[in-house]
JSON list of C-alpha atoms in Angstrom, two decimals:
[
{"chain": "O", "resi": 28, "resn": "MET", "atom": "CA", "xyz": [-50.53, -103.41, -76.73]},
{"chain": "O", "resi": 29, "resn": "LEU", "atom": "CA", "xyz": [-51.36, -99.73, -77.70]},
{"chain": "O", "resi": 30, "resn": "LYS", "atom": "CA", "xyz": [-49.10, -97.15, -76.32]},
{"chain": "O", "resi": 31, "resn": "ILE", "atom": "CA", "xyz": [-50.48, -93.39, -76.20]},
{"chain": "O", "resi": 32, "resn": "TYR", "atom": "CA", "xyz": [-47.77, -90.65, -75.78]},
{"chain": "O", "resi": 33, "resn": "GLY", "atom": "CA", "xyz": [-49.21, -87.35, -74.59]},
{"chain": "O", "resi": 34, "resn": "ARG", "atom": "CA", "xyz": [-50.40, -85.69, -71.65]},
{"chain": "O", "resi": 35, "resn": "ALA", "atom": "CA", "xyz": [-54.06, -86.32, -70.65]},
{"chain": "O", "resi": 36, "resn": "ASN", "atom": "CA", "xyz": [-55.17, -82.76, -70.58]},
{"chain": "O", "resi": 37, "resn": "SER", "atom": "CA", "xyz": [-54.13, -82.15, -74.34]},
{"chain": "O", "resi": 38, "resn": "ILE", "atom": "CA", "xyz": [-57.08, -81.72, -76.26]},
{"chain": "O", "resi": 39, "resn": "ASN", "atom": "CA", "xyz": [-55.80, -83.65, -79.28]},
{"chain": "O", "resi": 40, "resn": "VAL", "atom": "CA", "xyz": [-54.64, -86.49, -76.88]},
{"chain": "O", "resi": 41, "resn": "ARG", "atom": "CA", "xyz": [-58.41, -86.55, -74.80]},
{"chain": "O", "resi": 42, "resn": "LYS", "atom": "CA", "xyz": [-59.65, -87.36, -78.58]},
{"chain": "O", "resi": 43, "resn": "VAL", "atom": "CA", "xyz": [-57.55, -90.62, -78.60]},
{"chain": "O", "resi": 44, "resn": "LEU", "atom": "CA", "xyz": [-58.36, -91.55, -74.88]},
{"chain": "O", "resi": 45, "resn": "TRP", "atom": "CA", "xyz": [-62.15, -91.10, -75.64]},
{"chain": "O", "resi": 46, "resn": "LEU", "atom": "CA", "xyz": [-62.17, -93.38, -78.56]},
{"chain": "O", "resi": 47, "resn": "ALA", "atom": "CA", "xyz": [-59.81, -95.82, -76.93]},
{"chain": "O", "resi": 48, "resn": "ASP", "atom": "CA", "xyz": [-62.31, -96.21, -74.10]},
{"chain": "O", "resi": 49, "resn": "GLU", "atom": "CA", "xyz": [-65.07, -96.46, -76.55]},
{"chain": "O", "resi": 50, "resn": "LEU", "atom": "CA", "xyz": [-63.53, -99.36, -78.02]},
{"chain": "O", "resi": 51, "resn": "GLY", "atom": "CA", "xyz": [-62.52, -100.99, -74.96]},
{"chain": "O", "resi": 52, "resn": "LEU", "atom": "CA", "xyz": [-59.05, -101.18, -75.69]},
{"chain": "O", "resi": 53, "resn": "ALA", "atom": "CA", "xyz": [-56.18, -101.68, -73.26]},
{"chain": "O", "resi": 54, "resn": "TYR", "atom": "CA", "xyz": [-53.34, -99.32, -73.46]},
{"chain": "O", "resi": 55, "resn": "THR", "atom": "CA", "xyz": [-50.63, -97.35, -71.67]},
{"chain": "O", "resi": 56, "resn": "ARG", "atom": "CA", "xyz": [-50.03, -93.62, -71.78]},
{"chain": "O", "resi": 57, "resn": "GLU", "atom": "CA", "xyz": [-46.93, -91.75, -71.19]},
{"chain": "O", "resi": 58, "resn": "ASP", "atom": "CA", "xyz": [-47.10, -88.01, -70.23]},
{"chain": "O", "resi": 59, "resn": "TRP", "atom": "CA", "xyz": [-45.27, -85.90, -72.76]},
{"chain": "O", "resi": 60, "resn": "GLY", "atom": "CA", "xyz": [-45.57, -81.99, -73.62]},
{"chain": "O", "resi": 61, "resn": "ARG", "atom": "CA", "xyz": [-46.35, -78.74, -71.71]},
{"chain": "O", "resi": 62, "resn": "GLY", "atom": "CA", "xyz": [-45.49, -79.35, -67.77]},
{"chain": "O", "resi": 63, "resn": "PHE", "atom": "CA", "xyz": [-44.41, -82.93, -68.54]},
{"chain": "O", "resi": 64, "resn": "ARG", "atom": "CA", "xyz": [-41.38, -84.15, -70.39]},
{"chain": "O", "resi": 65, "resn": "ASN", "atom": "CA", "xyz": [-40.31, -81.81, -73.16]},
{"chain": "O", "resi": 66, "resn": "LEU", "atom": "CA", "xyz": [-41.02, -82.79, -76.91]},
{"chain": "O", "resi": 67, "resn": "ASP", "atom": "CA", "xyz": [-37.63, -81.87, -78.14]},
{"chain": "O", "resi": 68, "resn": "ASP", "atom": "CA", "xyz": [-36.15, -84.65, -76.10]},
{"chain": "O", "resi": 69, "resn": "PRO", "atom": "CA", "xyz": [-34.43, -87.16, -78.40]},
{"chain": "O", "resi": 70, "resn": "ALA", "atom": "CA", "xyz": [-36.45, -89.91, -77.03]},
{"chain": "O", "resi": 71, "resn": "PHE", "atom": "CA", "xyz": [-39.72, -88.51, -78.20]},
{"chain": "O", "resi": 72, "resn": "LYS", "atom": "CA", "xyz": [-38.38, -87.07, -81.28]},
{"chain": "O", "resi": 73, "resn": "ALA", "atom": "CA", "xyz": [-37.39, -90.87, -82.11]},
{"chain": "O", "resi": 74, "resn": "VAL", "atom": "CA", "xyz": [-41.13, -91.41, -82.28]},
{"chain": "O", "resi": 75, "resn": "SER", "atom": "CA", "xyz": [-42.43, -87.93, -83.49]},
{"chain": "O", "resi": 76, "resn": "PRO", "atom": "CA", "xyz": [-39.76, -86.13, -85.71]},
{"chain": "O", "resi": 77, "resn": "MET", "atom": "CA", "xyz": [-42.71, -83.51, -85.74]},
{"chain": "O", "resi": 78, "resn": "GLN", "atom": "CA", "xyz": [-42.45, -83.18, -82.03]},
{"chain": "O", "resi": 79, "resn": "ALA", "atom": "CA", "xyz": [-46.41, -83.34, -81.81]},
{"chain": "O", "resi": 80, "resn": "ILE", "atom": "CA", "xyz": [-48.67, -84.97, -79.45]},
{"chain": "O", "resi": 81, "resn": "PRO", "atom": "CA", "xyz": [-50.63, -87.46, -79.57]},
{"chain": "O", "resi": 82, "resn": "VAL", "atom": "CA", "xyz": [-48.58, -90.57, -81.17]},
{"chain": "O", "resi": 83, "resn": "ILE", "atom": "CA", "xyz": [-49.63, -93.84, -80.64]},
{"chain": "O", "resi": 84, "resn": "ASP", "atom": "CA", "xyz": [-47.31, -97.05, -80.85]},
{"chain": "O", "resi": 85, "resn": "ASP", "atom": "CA", "xyz": [-49.68, -99.85, -81.92]},
{"chain": "O", "resi": 86, "resn": "ASP", "atom": "CA", "xyz": [-47.55, -102.92, -81.98]},
{"chain": "O", "resi": 87, "resn": "GLY", "atom": "CA", "xyz": [-44.78, -100.91, -84.19]},
{"chain": "O", "resi": 88, "resn": "MET", "atom": "CA", "xyz": [-47.33, -99.00, -85.96]},
{"chain": "O", "resi": 89, "resn": "ILE", "atom": "CA", "xyz": [-46.47, -95.20, -85.25]},
{"chain": "O", "resi": 90, "resn": "LEU", "atom": "CA", "xyz": [-48.90, -92.56, -85.87]},
{"chain": "O", "resi": 91, "resn": "ARG", "atom": "CA", "xyz": [-49.17, -88.93, -84.99]},
{"chain": "O", "resi": 92, "resn": "GLU", "atom": "CA", "xyz": [-52.37, -86.47, -85.71]},
{"chain": "O", "resi": 93, "resn": "SER", "atom": "CA", "xyz": [-55.10, -87.21, -83.73]},
{"chain": "O", "resi": 94, "resn": "HIS", "atom": "CA", "xyz": [-57.77, -87.47, -86.37]},
{"chain": "O", "resi": 95, "resn": "VAL", "atom": "CA", "xyz": [-55.44, -89.80, -88.12]},
{"chain": "O", "resi": 96, "resn": "ILE", "atom": "CA", "xyz": [-55.40, -91.95, -84.90]},
{"chain": "O", "resi": 97, "resn": "LEU", "atom": "CA", "xyz": [-59.23, -91.75, -84.76]},
{"chain": "O", "resi": 98, "resn": "ARG", "atom": "CA", "xyz": [-59.77, -93.03, -88.28]},
{"chain": "O", "resi": 99, "resn": "TYR", "atom": "CA", "xyz": [-57.33, -96.04, -88.02]},
{"chain": "O", "resi": 100, "resn": "LEU", "atom": "CA", "xyz": [-58.32, -97.40, -84.43]},
{"chain": "O", "resi": 101, "resn": "ALA", "atom": "CA", "xyz": [-61.98, -97.07, -85.54]},
{"chain": "O", "resi": 102, "resn": "ASP", "atom": "CA", "xyz": [-60.98, -99.07, -88.64]},
{"chain": "O", "resi": 103, "resn": "LYS", "atom": "CA", "xyz": [-58.82, -101.33, -87.12]},
{"chain": "O", "resi": 104, "resn": "ALA", "atom": "CA", "xyz": [-61.54, -102.24, -84.77]},
{"chain": "O", "resi": 105, "resn": "LYS", "atom": "CA", "xyz": [-64.01, -102.79, -87.37]},
{"chain": "O", "resi": 106, "resn": "ARG", "atom": "CA", "xyz": [-66.37, -100.11, -86.25]},
{"chain": "O", "resi": 107, "resn": "ALA", "atom": "CA", "xyz": [-68.32, -99.04, -89.10]},
{"chain": "O", "resi": 108, "resn": "ASP", "atom": "CA", "xyz": [-70.99, -97.66, -86.71]},
{"chain": "O", "resi": 109, "resn": "LEU", "atom": "CA", "xyz": [-67.96, -95.04, -85.53]},
{"chain": "O", "resi": 110, "resn": "TYR", "atom": "CA", "xyz": [-66.21, -94.72, -88.80]},
{"chain": "O", "resi": 111, "resn": "PRO", "atom": "CA", "xyz": [-68.59, -95.89, -91.63]},
{"chain": "O", "resi": 112, "resn": "THR", "atom": "CA", "xyz": [-67.47, -97.55, -94.66]},
{"chain": "O", "resi": 113, "resn": "ASP", "atom": "CA", "xyz": [-70.33, -96.09, -96.90]},
{"chain": "O", "resi": 114, "resn": "LEU", "atom": "CA", "xyz": [-68.23, -93.56, -98.84]},
{"chain": "O", "resi": 115, "resn": "GLN", "atom": "CA", "xyz": [-70.76, -90.72, -98.55]},
{"chain": "O", "resi": 116, "resn": "THR", "atom": "CA", "xyz": [-71.30, -90.99, -94.77]},
{"chain": "O", "resi": 117, "resn": "ARG", "atom": "CA", "xyz": [-67.36, -91.54, -94.31]},
{"chain": "O", "resi": 118, "resn": "ALA", "atom": "CA", "xyz": [-66.88, -88.55, -96.23]},
{"chain": "O", "resi": 119, "resn": "ASP", "atom": "CA", "xyz": [-69.30, -86.59, -94.22]},
{"chain": "O", "resi": 120, "resn": "VAL", "atom": "CA", "xyz": [-67.40, -87.95, -91.02]},
{"chain": "O", "resi": 121, "resn": "ASP", "atom": "CA", "xyz": [-64.14, -86.69, -92.45]},
{"chain": "O", "resi": 122, "resn": "THR", "atom": "CA", "xyz": [-65.62, -83.35, -93.63]},
{"chain": "O", "resi": 123, "resn": "TRP", "atom": "CA", "xyz": [-66.51, -82.85, -89.68]},
{"chain": "O", "resi": 124, "resn": "LEU", "atom": "CA", "xyz": [-63.21, -84.11, -88.53]},
{"chain": "O", "resi": 125, "resn": "ASP", "atom": "CA", "xyz": [-61.32, -81.40, -90.76]},
{"chain": "O", "resi": 126, "resn": "TRP", "atom": "CA", "xyz": [-63.83, -78.79, -89.86]},
{"chain": "O", "resi": 127, "resn": "ALA", "atom": "CA", "xyz": [-63.45, -79.24, -86.08]},
{"chain": "O", "resi": 128, "resn": "GLY", "atom": "CA", "xyz": [-59.64, -79.22, -86.43]},
{"chain": "O", "resi": 129, "resn": "THR", "atom": "CA", "xyz": [-59.80, -75.84, -88.57]},
{"chain": "O", "resi": 130, "resn": "ASP", "atom": "CA", "xyz": [-62.51, -73.83, -88.52]},
{"chain": "O", "resi": 131, "resn": "LEU", "atom": "CA", "xyz": [-64.30, -74.62, -85.20]},
{"chain": "O", "resi": 132, "resn": "TYR", "atom": "CA", "xyz": [-60.93, -74.88, -83.20]},
{"chain": "O", "resi": 133, "resn": "TRP", "atom": "CA", "xyz": [-59.14, -72.08, -84.69]},
{"chain": "O", "resi": 134, "resn": "GLY", "atom": "CA", "xyz": [-60.79, -69.23, -82.56]},
{"chain": "O", "resi": 135, "resn": "VAL", "atom": "CA", "xyz": [-61.12, -71.25, -79.50]},
{"chain": "O", "resi": 136, "resn": "ARG", "atom": "CA", "xyz": [-57.42, -72.18, -79.52]},
{"chain": "O", "resi": 137, "resn": "LEU", "atom": "CA", "xyz": [-56.59, -68.38, -79.44]},
{"chain": "O", "resi": 138, "resn": "VAL", "atom": "CA", "xyz": [-58.96, -67.88, -76.56]},
{"chain": "O", "resi": 139, "resn": "PHE", "atom": "CA", "xyz": [-57.33, -70.81, -74.68]},
{"chain": "O", "resi": 140, "resn": "MET", "atom": "CA", "xyz": [-54.00, -70.21, -75.19]},
{"chain": "O", "resi": 141, "resn": "GLY", "atom": "CA", "xyz": [-54.12, -66.55, -74.49]},
{"chain": "O", "resi": 142, "resn": "LEU", "atom": "CA", "xyz": [-56.46, -66.65, -71.43]},
{"chain": "O", "resi": 143, "resn": "VAL", "atom": "CA", "xyz": [-55.75, -70.03, -69.81]},
{"chain": "O", "resi": 144, "resn": "VAL", "atom": "CA", "xyz": [-52.26, -70.83, -71.04]},
{"chain": "O", "resi": 145, "resn": "LYS", "atom": "CA", "xyz": [-50.95, -67.35, -71.53]},
{"chain": "O", "resi": 146, "resn": "GLN", "atom": "CA", "xyz": [-48.77, -67.99, -74.14]},
{"chain": "O", "resi": 147, "resn": "GLY", "atom": "CA", "xyz": [-46.90, -65.36, -75.74]},
{"chain": "O", "resi": 148, "resn": "HIS", "atom": "CA", "xyz": [-48.47, -63.13, -78.49]},
{"chain": "O", "resi": 149, "resn": "MET", "atom": "CA", "xyz": [-51.90, -65.18, -78.02]},
{"chain": "O", "resi": 150, "resn": "ALA", "atom": "CA", "xyz": [-52.25, -63.42, -74.46]},
{"chain": "O", "resi": 151, "resn": "ASP", "atom": "CA", "xyz": [-52.78, -60.25, -76.34]},
{"chain": "O", "resi": 152, "resn": "PRO", "atom": "CA", "xyz": [-56.02, -58.95, -75.75]},
{"chain": "O", "resi": 153, "resn": "ALA", "atom": "CA", "xyz": [-56.55, -58.12, -79.57]},
{"chain": "O", "resi": 154, "resn": "ALA", "atom": "CA", "xyz": [-55.81, -61.81, -80.41]},
{"chain": "O", "resi": 155, "resn": "THR", "atom": "CA", "xyz": [-58.23, -62.79, -77.76]},
{"chain": "O", "resi": 156, "resn": "GLY", "atom": "CA", "xyz": [-60.92, -60.77, -79.08]},
{"chain": "O", "resi": 157, "resn": "ILE", "atom": "CA", "xyz": [-60.37, -62.07, -82.57]},
{"chain": "O", "resi": 158, "resn": "GLY", "atom": "CA", "xyz": [-60.69, -65.60, -81.10]},
{"chain": "O", "resi": 159, "resn": "ILE", "atom": "CA", "xyz": [-63.95, -64.99, -79.39]},
{"chain": "O", "resi": 160, "resn": "LYS", "atom": "CA", "xyz": [-65.76, -63.20, -82.72]},
{"chain": "O", "resi": 161, "resn": "GLU", "atom": "CA", "xyz": [-64.42, -66.01, -84.81]},
{"chain": "O", "resi": 162, "resn": "ALA", "atom": "CA", "xyz": [-65.31, -68.77, -81.96]},
{"chain": "O", "resi": 163, "resn": "THR", "atom": "CA", "xyz": [-68.96, -67.27, -81.43]},
{"chain": "O", "resi": 164, "resn": "TYR", "atom": "CA", "xyz": [-69.55, -67.28, -85.26]},
{"chain": "O", "resi": 165, "resn": "ARG", "atom": "CA", "xyz": [-68.49, -71.08, -85.42]},
{"chain": "O", "resi": 166, "resn": "MET", "atom": "CA", "xyz": [-70.43, -72.14, -82.56]},
{"chain": "O", "resi": 167, "resn": "LYS", "atom": "CA", "xyz": [-73.52, -70.38, -83.82]},
{"chain": "O", "resi": 168, "resn": "LEU", "atom": "CA", "xyz": [-73.22, -71.98, -87.25]},
{"chain": "O", "resi": 169, "resn": "LEU", "atom": "CA", "xyz": [-72.89, -75.59, -85.21]},
{"chain": "O", "resi": 170, "resn": "ASP", "atom": "CA", "xyz": [-75.64, -75.00, -83.17]},
{"chain": "O", "resi": 171, "resn": "GLY", "atom": "CA", "xyz": [-77.94, -73.99, -86.05]},
{"chain": "O", "resi": 172, "resn": "PHE", "atom": "CA", "xyz": [-76.85, -77.23, -87.89]},
{"chain": "O", "resi": 173, "resn": "LEU", "atom": "CA", "xyz": [-77.54, -79.68, -84.63]},
{"chain": "O", "resi": 174, "resn": "ALA", "atom": "CA", "xyz": [-80.63, -77.87, -84.13]},
{"chain": "O", "resi": 175, "resn": "ALA", "atom": "CA", "xyz": [-81.83, -78.84, -87.80]},
{"chain": "O", "resi": 176, "resn": "ASN", "atom": "CA", "xyz": [-79.89, -82.19, -88.04]},
{"chain": "O", "resi": 177, "resn": "GLY", "atom": "CA", "xyz": [-78.79, -83.12, -84.90]},
{"chain": "O", "resi": 178, "resn": "PRO", "atom": "CA", "xyz": [-78.05, -84.51, -82.11]},
{"chain": "O", "resi": 179, "resn": "PHE", "atom": "CA", "xyz": [-74.98, -86.03, -83.95]},
{"chain": "O", "resi": 180, "resn": "LEU", "atom": "CA", "xyz": [-72.79, -84.28, -86.83]},
{"chain": "O", "resi": 181, "resn": "ALA", "atom": "CA", "xyz": [-72.58, -87.15, -89.47]},
{"chain": "O", "resi": 182, "resn": "GLY", "atom": "CA", "xyz": [-76.08, -89.19, -89.30]},
{"chain": "O", "resi": 183, "resn": "ASP", "atom": "CA", "xyz": [-78.42, -90.52, -86.82]},
{"chain": "O", "resi": 184, "resn": "THR", "atom": "CA", "xyz": [-75.49, -92.02, -84.61]},
{"chain": "O", "resi": 185, "resn": "PHE", "atom": "CA", "xyz": [-72.61, -91.11, -82.86]},
{"chain": "O", "resi": 186, "resn": "THR", "atom": "CA", "xyz": [-69.55, -91.44, -84.85]},
{"chain": "O", "resi": 187, "resn": "ILE", "atom": "CA", "xyz": [-65.63, -90.13, -84.53]},
{"chain": "O", "resi": 188, "resn": "ALA", "atom": "CA", "xyz": [-66.84, -86.80, -85.88]},
{"chain": "O", "resi": 189, "resn": "ASP", "atom": "CA", "xyz": [-68.45, -86.13, -82.67]},
{"chain": "O", "resi": 190, "resn": "ILE", "atom": "CA", "xyz": [-65.40, -86.59, -80.64]},
{"chain": "O", "resi": 191, "resn": "PRO", "atom": "CA", "xyz": [-63.18, -83.32, -81.72]},
{"chain": "O", "resi": 192, "resn": "THR", "atom": "CA", "xyz": [-66.22, -81.40, -82.01]},
{"chain": "O", "resi": 193, "resn": "GLY", "atom": "CA", "xyz": [-67.70, -82.47, -78.40]},
{"chain": "O", "resi": 194, "resn": "LEU", "atom": "CA", "xyz": [-64.36, -81.55, -76.88]},
{"chain": "O", "resi": 195, "resn": "ILE", "atom": "CA", "xyz": [-63.90, -78.44, -78.22]},
{"chain": "O", "resi": 196, "resn": "VAL", "atom": "CA", "xyz": [-67.44, -77.30, -77.54]},
{"chain": "O", "resi": 197, "resn": "ASN", "atom": "CA", "xyz": [-66.62, -78.52, -74.02]},
{"chain": "O", "resi": 198, "resn": "ARG", "atom": "CA", "xyz": [-63.50, -76.36, -74.12]},
{"chain": "O", "resi": 199, "resn": "TRP", "atom": "CA", "xyz": [-65.32, -73.47, -75.09]},
{"chain": "O", "resi": 200, "resn": "PHE", "atom": "CA", "xyz": [-68.10, -73.60, -72.50]},
{"chain": "O", "resi": 201, "resn": "SER", "atom": "CA", "xyz": [-65.17, -74.51, -69.71]}
]
């Protein structure tokens, strides 16, 4: 059975939970990370040497990094509707996954970590201001793209590309 390591309120864990539910997968989950068991615990480091969540154990196949896990689970389920096999469409999905994880989330993360988590240097109002400016710019780009091409990012149907972007937009507006 699939085992998911990570707290359910982590945006990256939520990506994996969303897809697992989309696929109808049976899974168990253990809380690890902020507010739960510490990621530097030797038991966790044994499955995640980089001390990052989420991590999955799929019958001995250990994977970390949320977007890698999304690709793996969709491929394993043979869900070409979610992760297309056509090279151009797959490249579009991969492009959106990478953009969401880097460009789109960068500013949102600064604001979230500063205003909600209140973590260290990110709680500095100057950092929050930079995050707001960057996130607003990226959200406008996304909004323009979806207005012209939507409602989905990589074609006419929902794919795994829509999961991280949807969660990031949700976090921004929350």
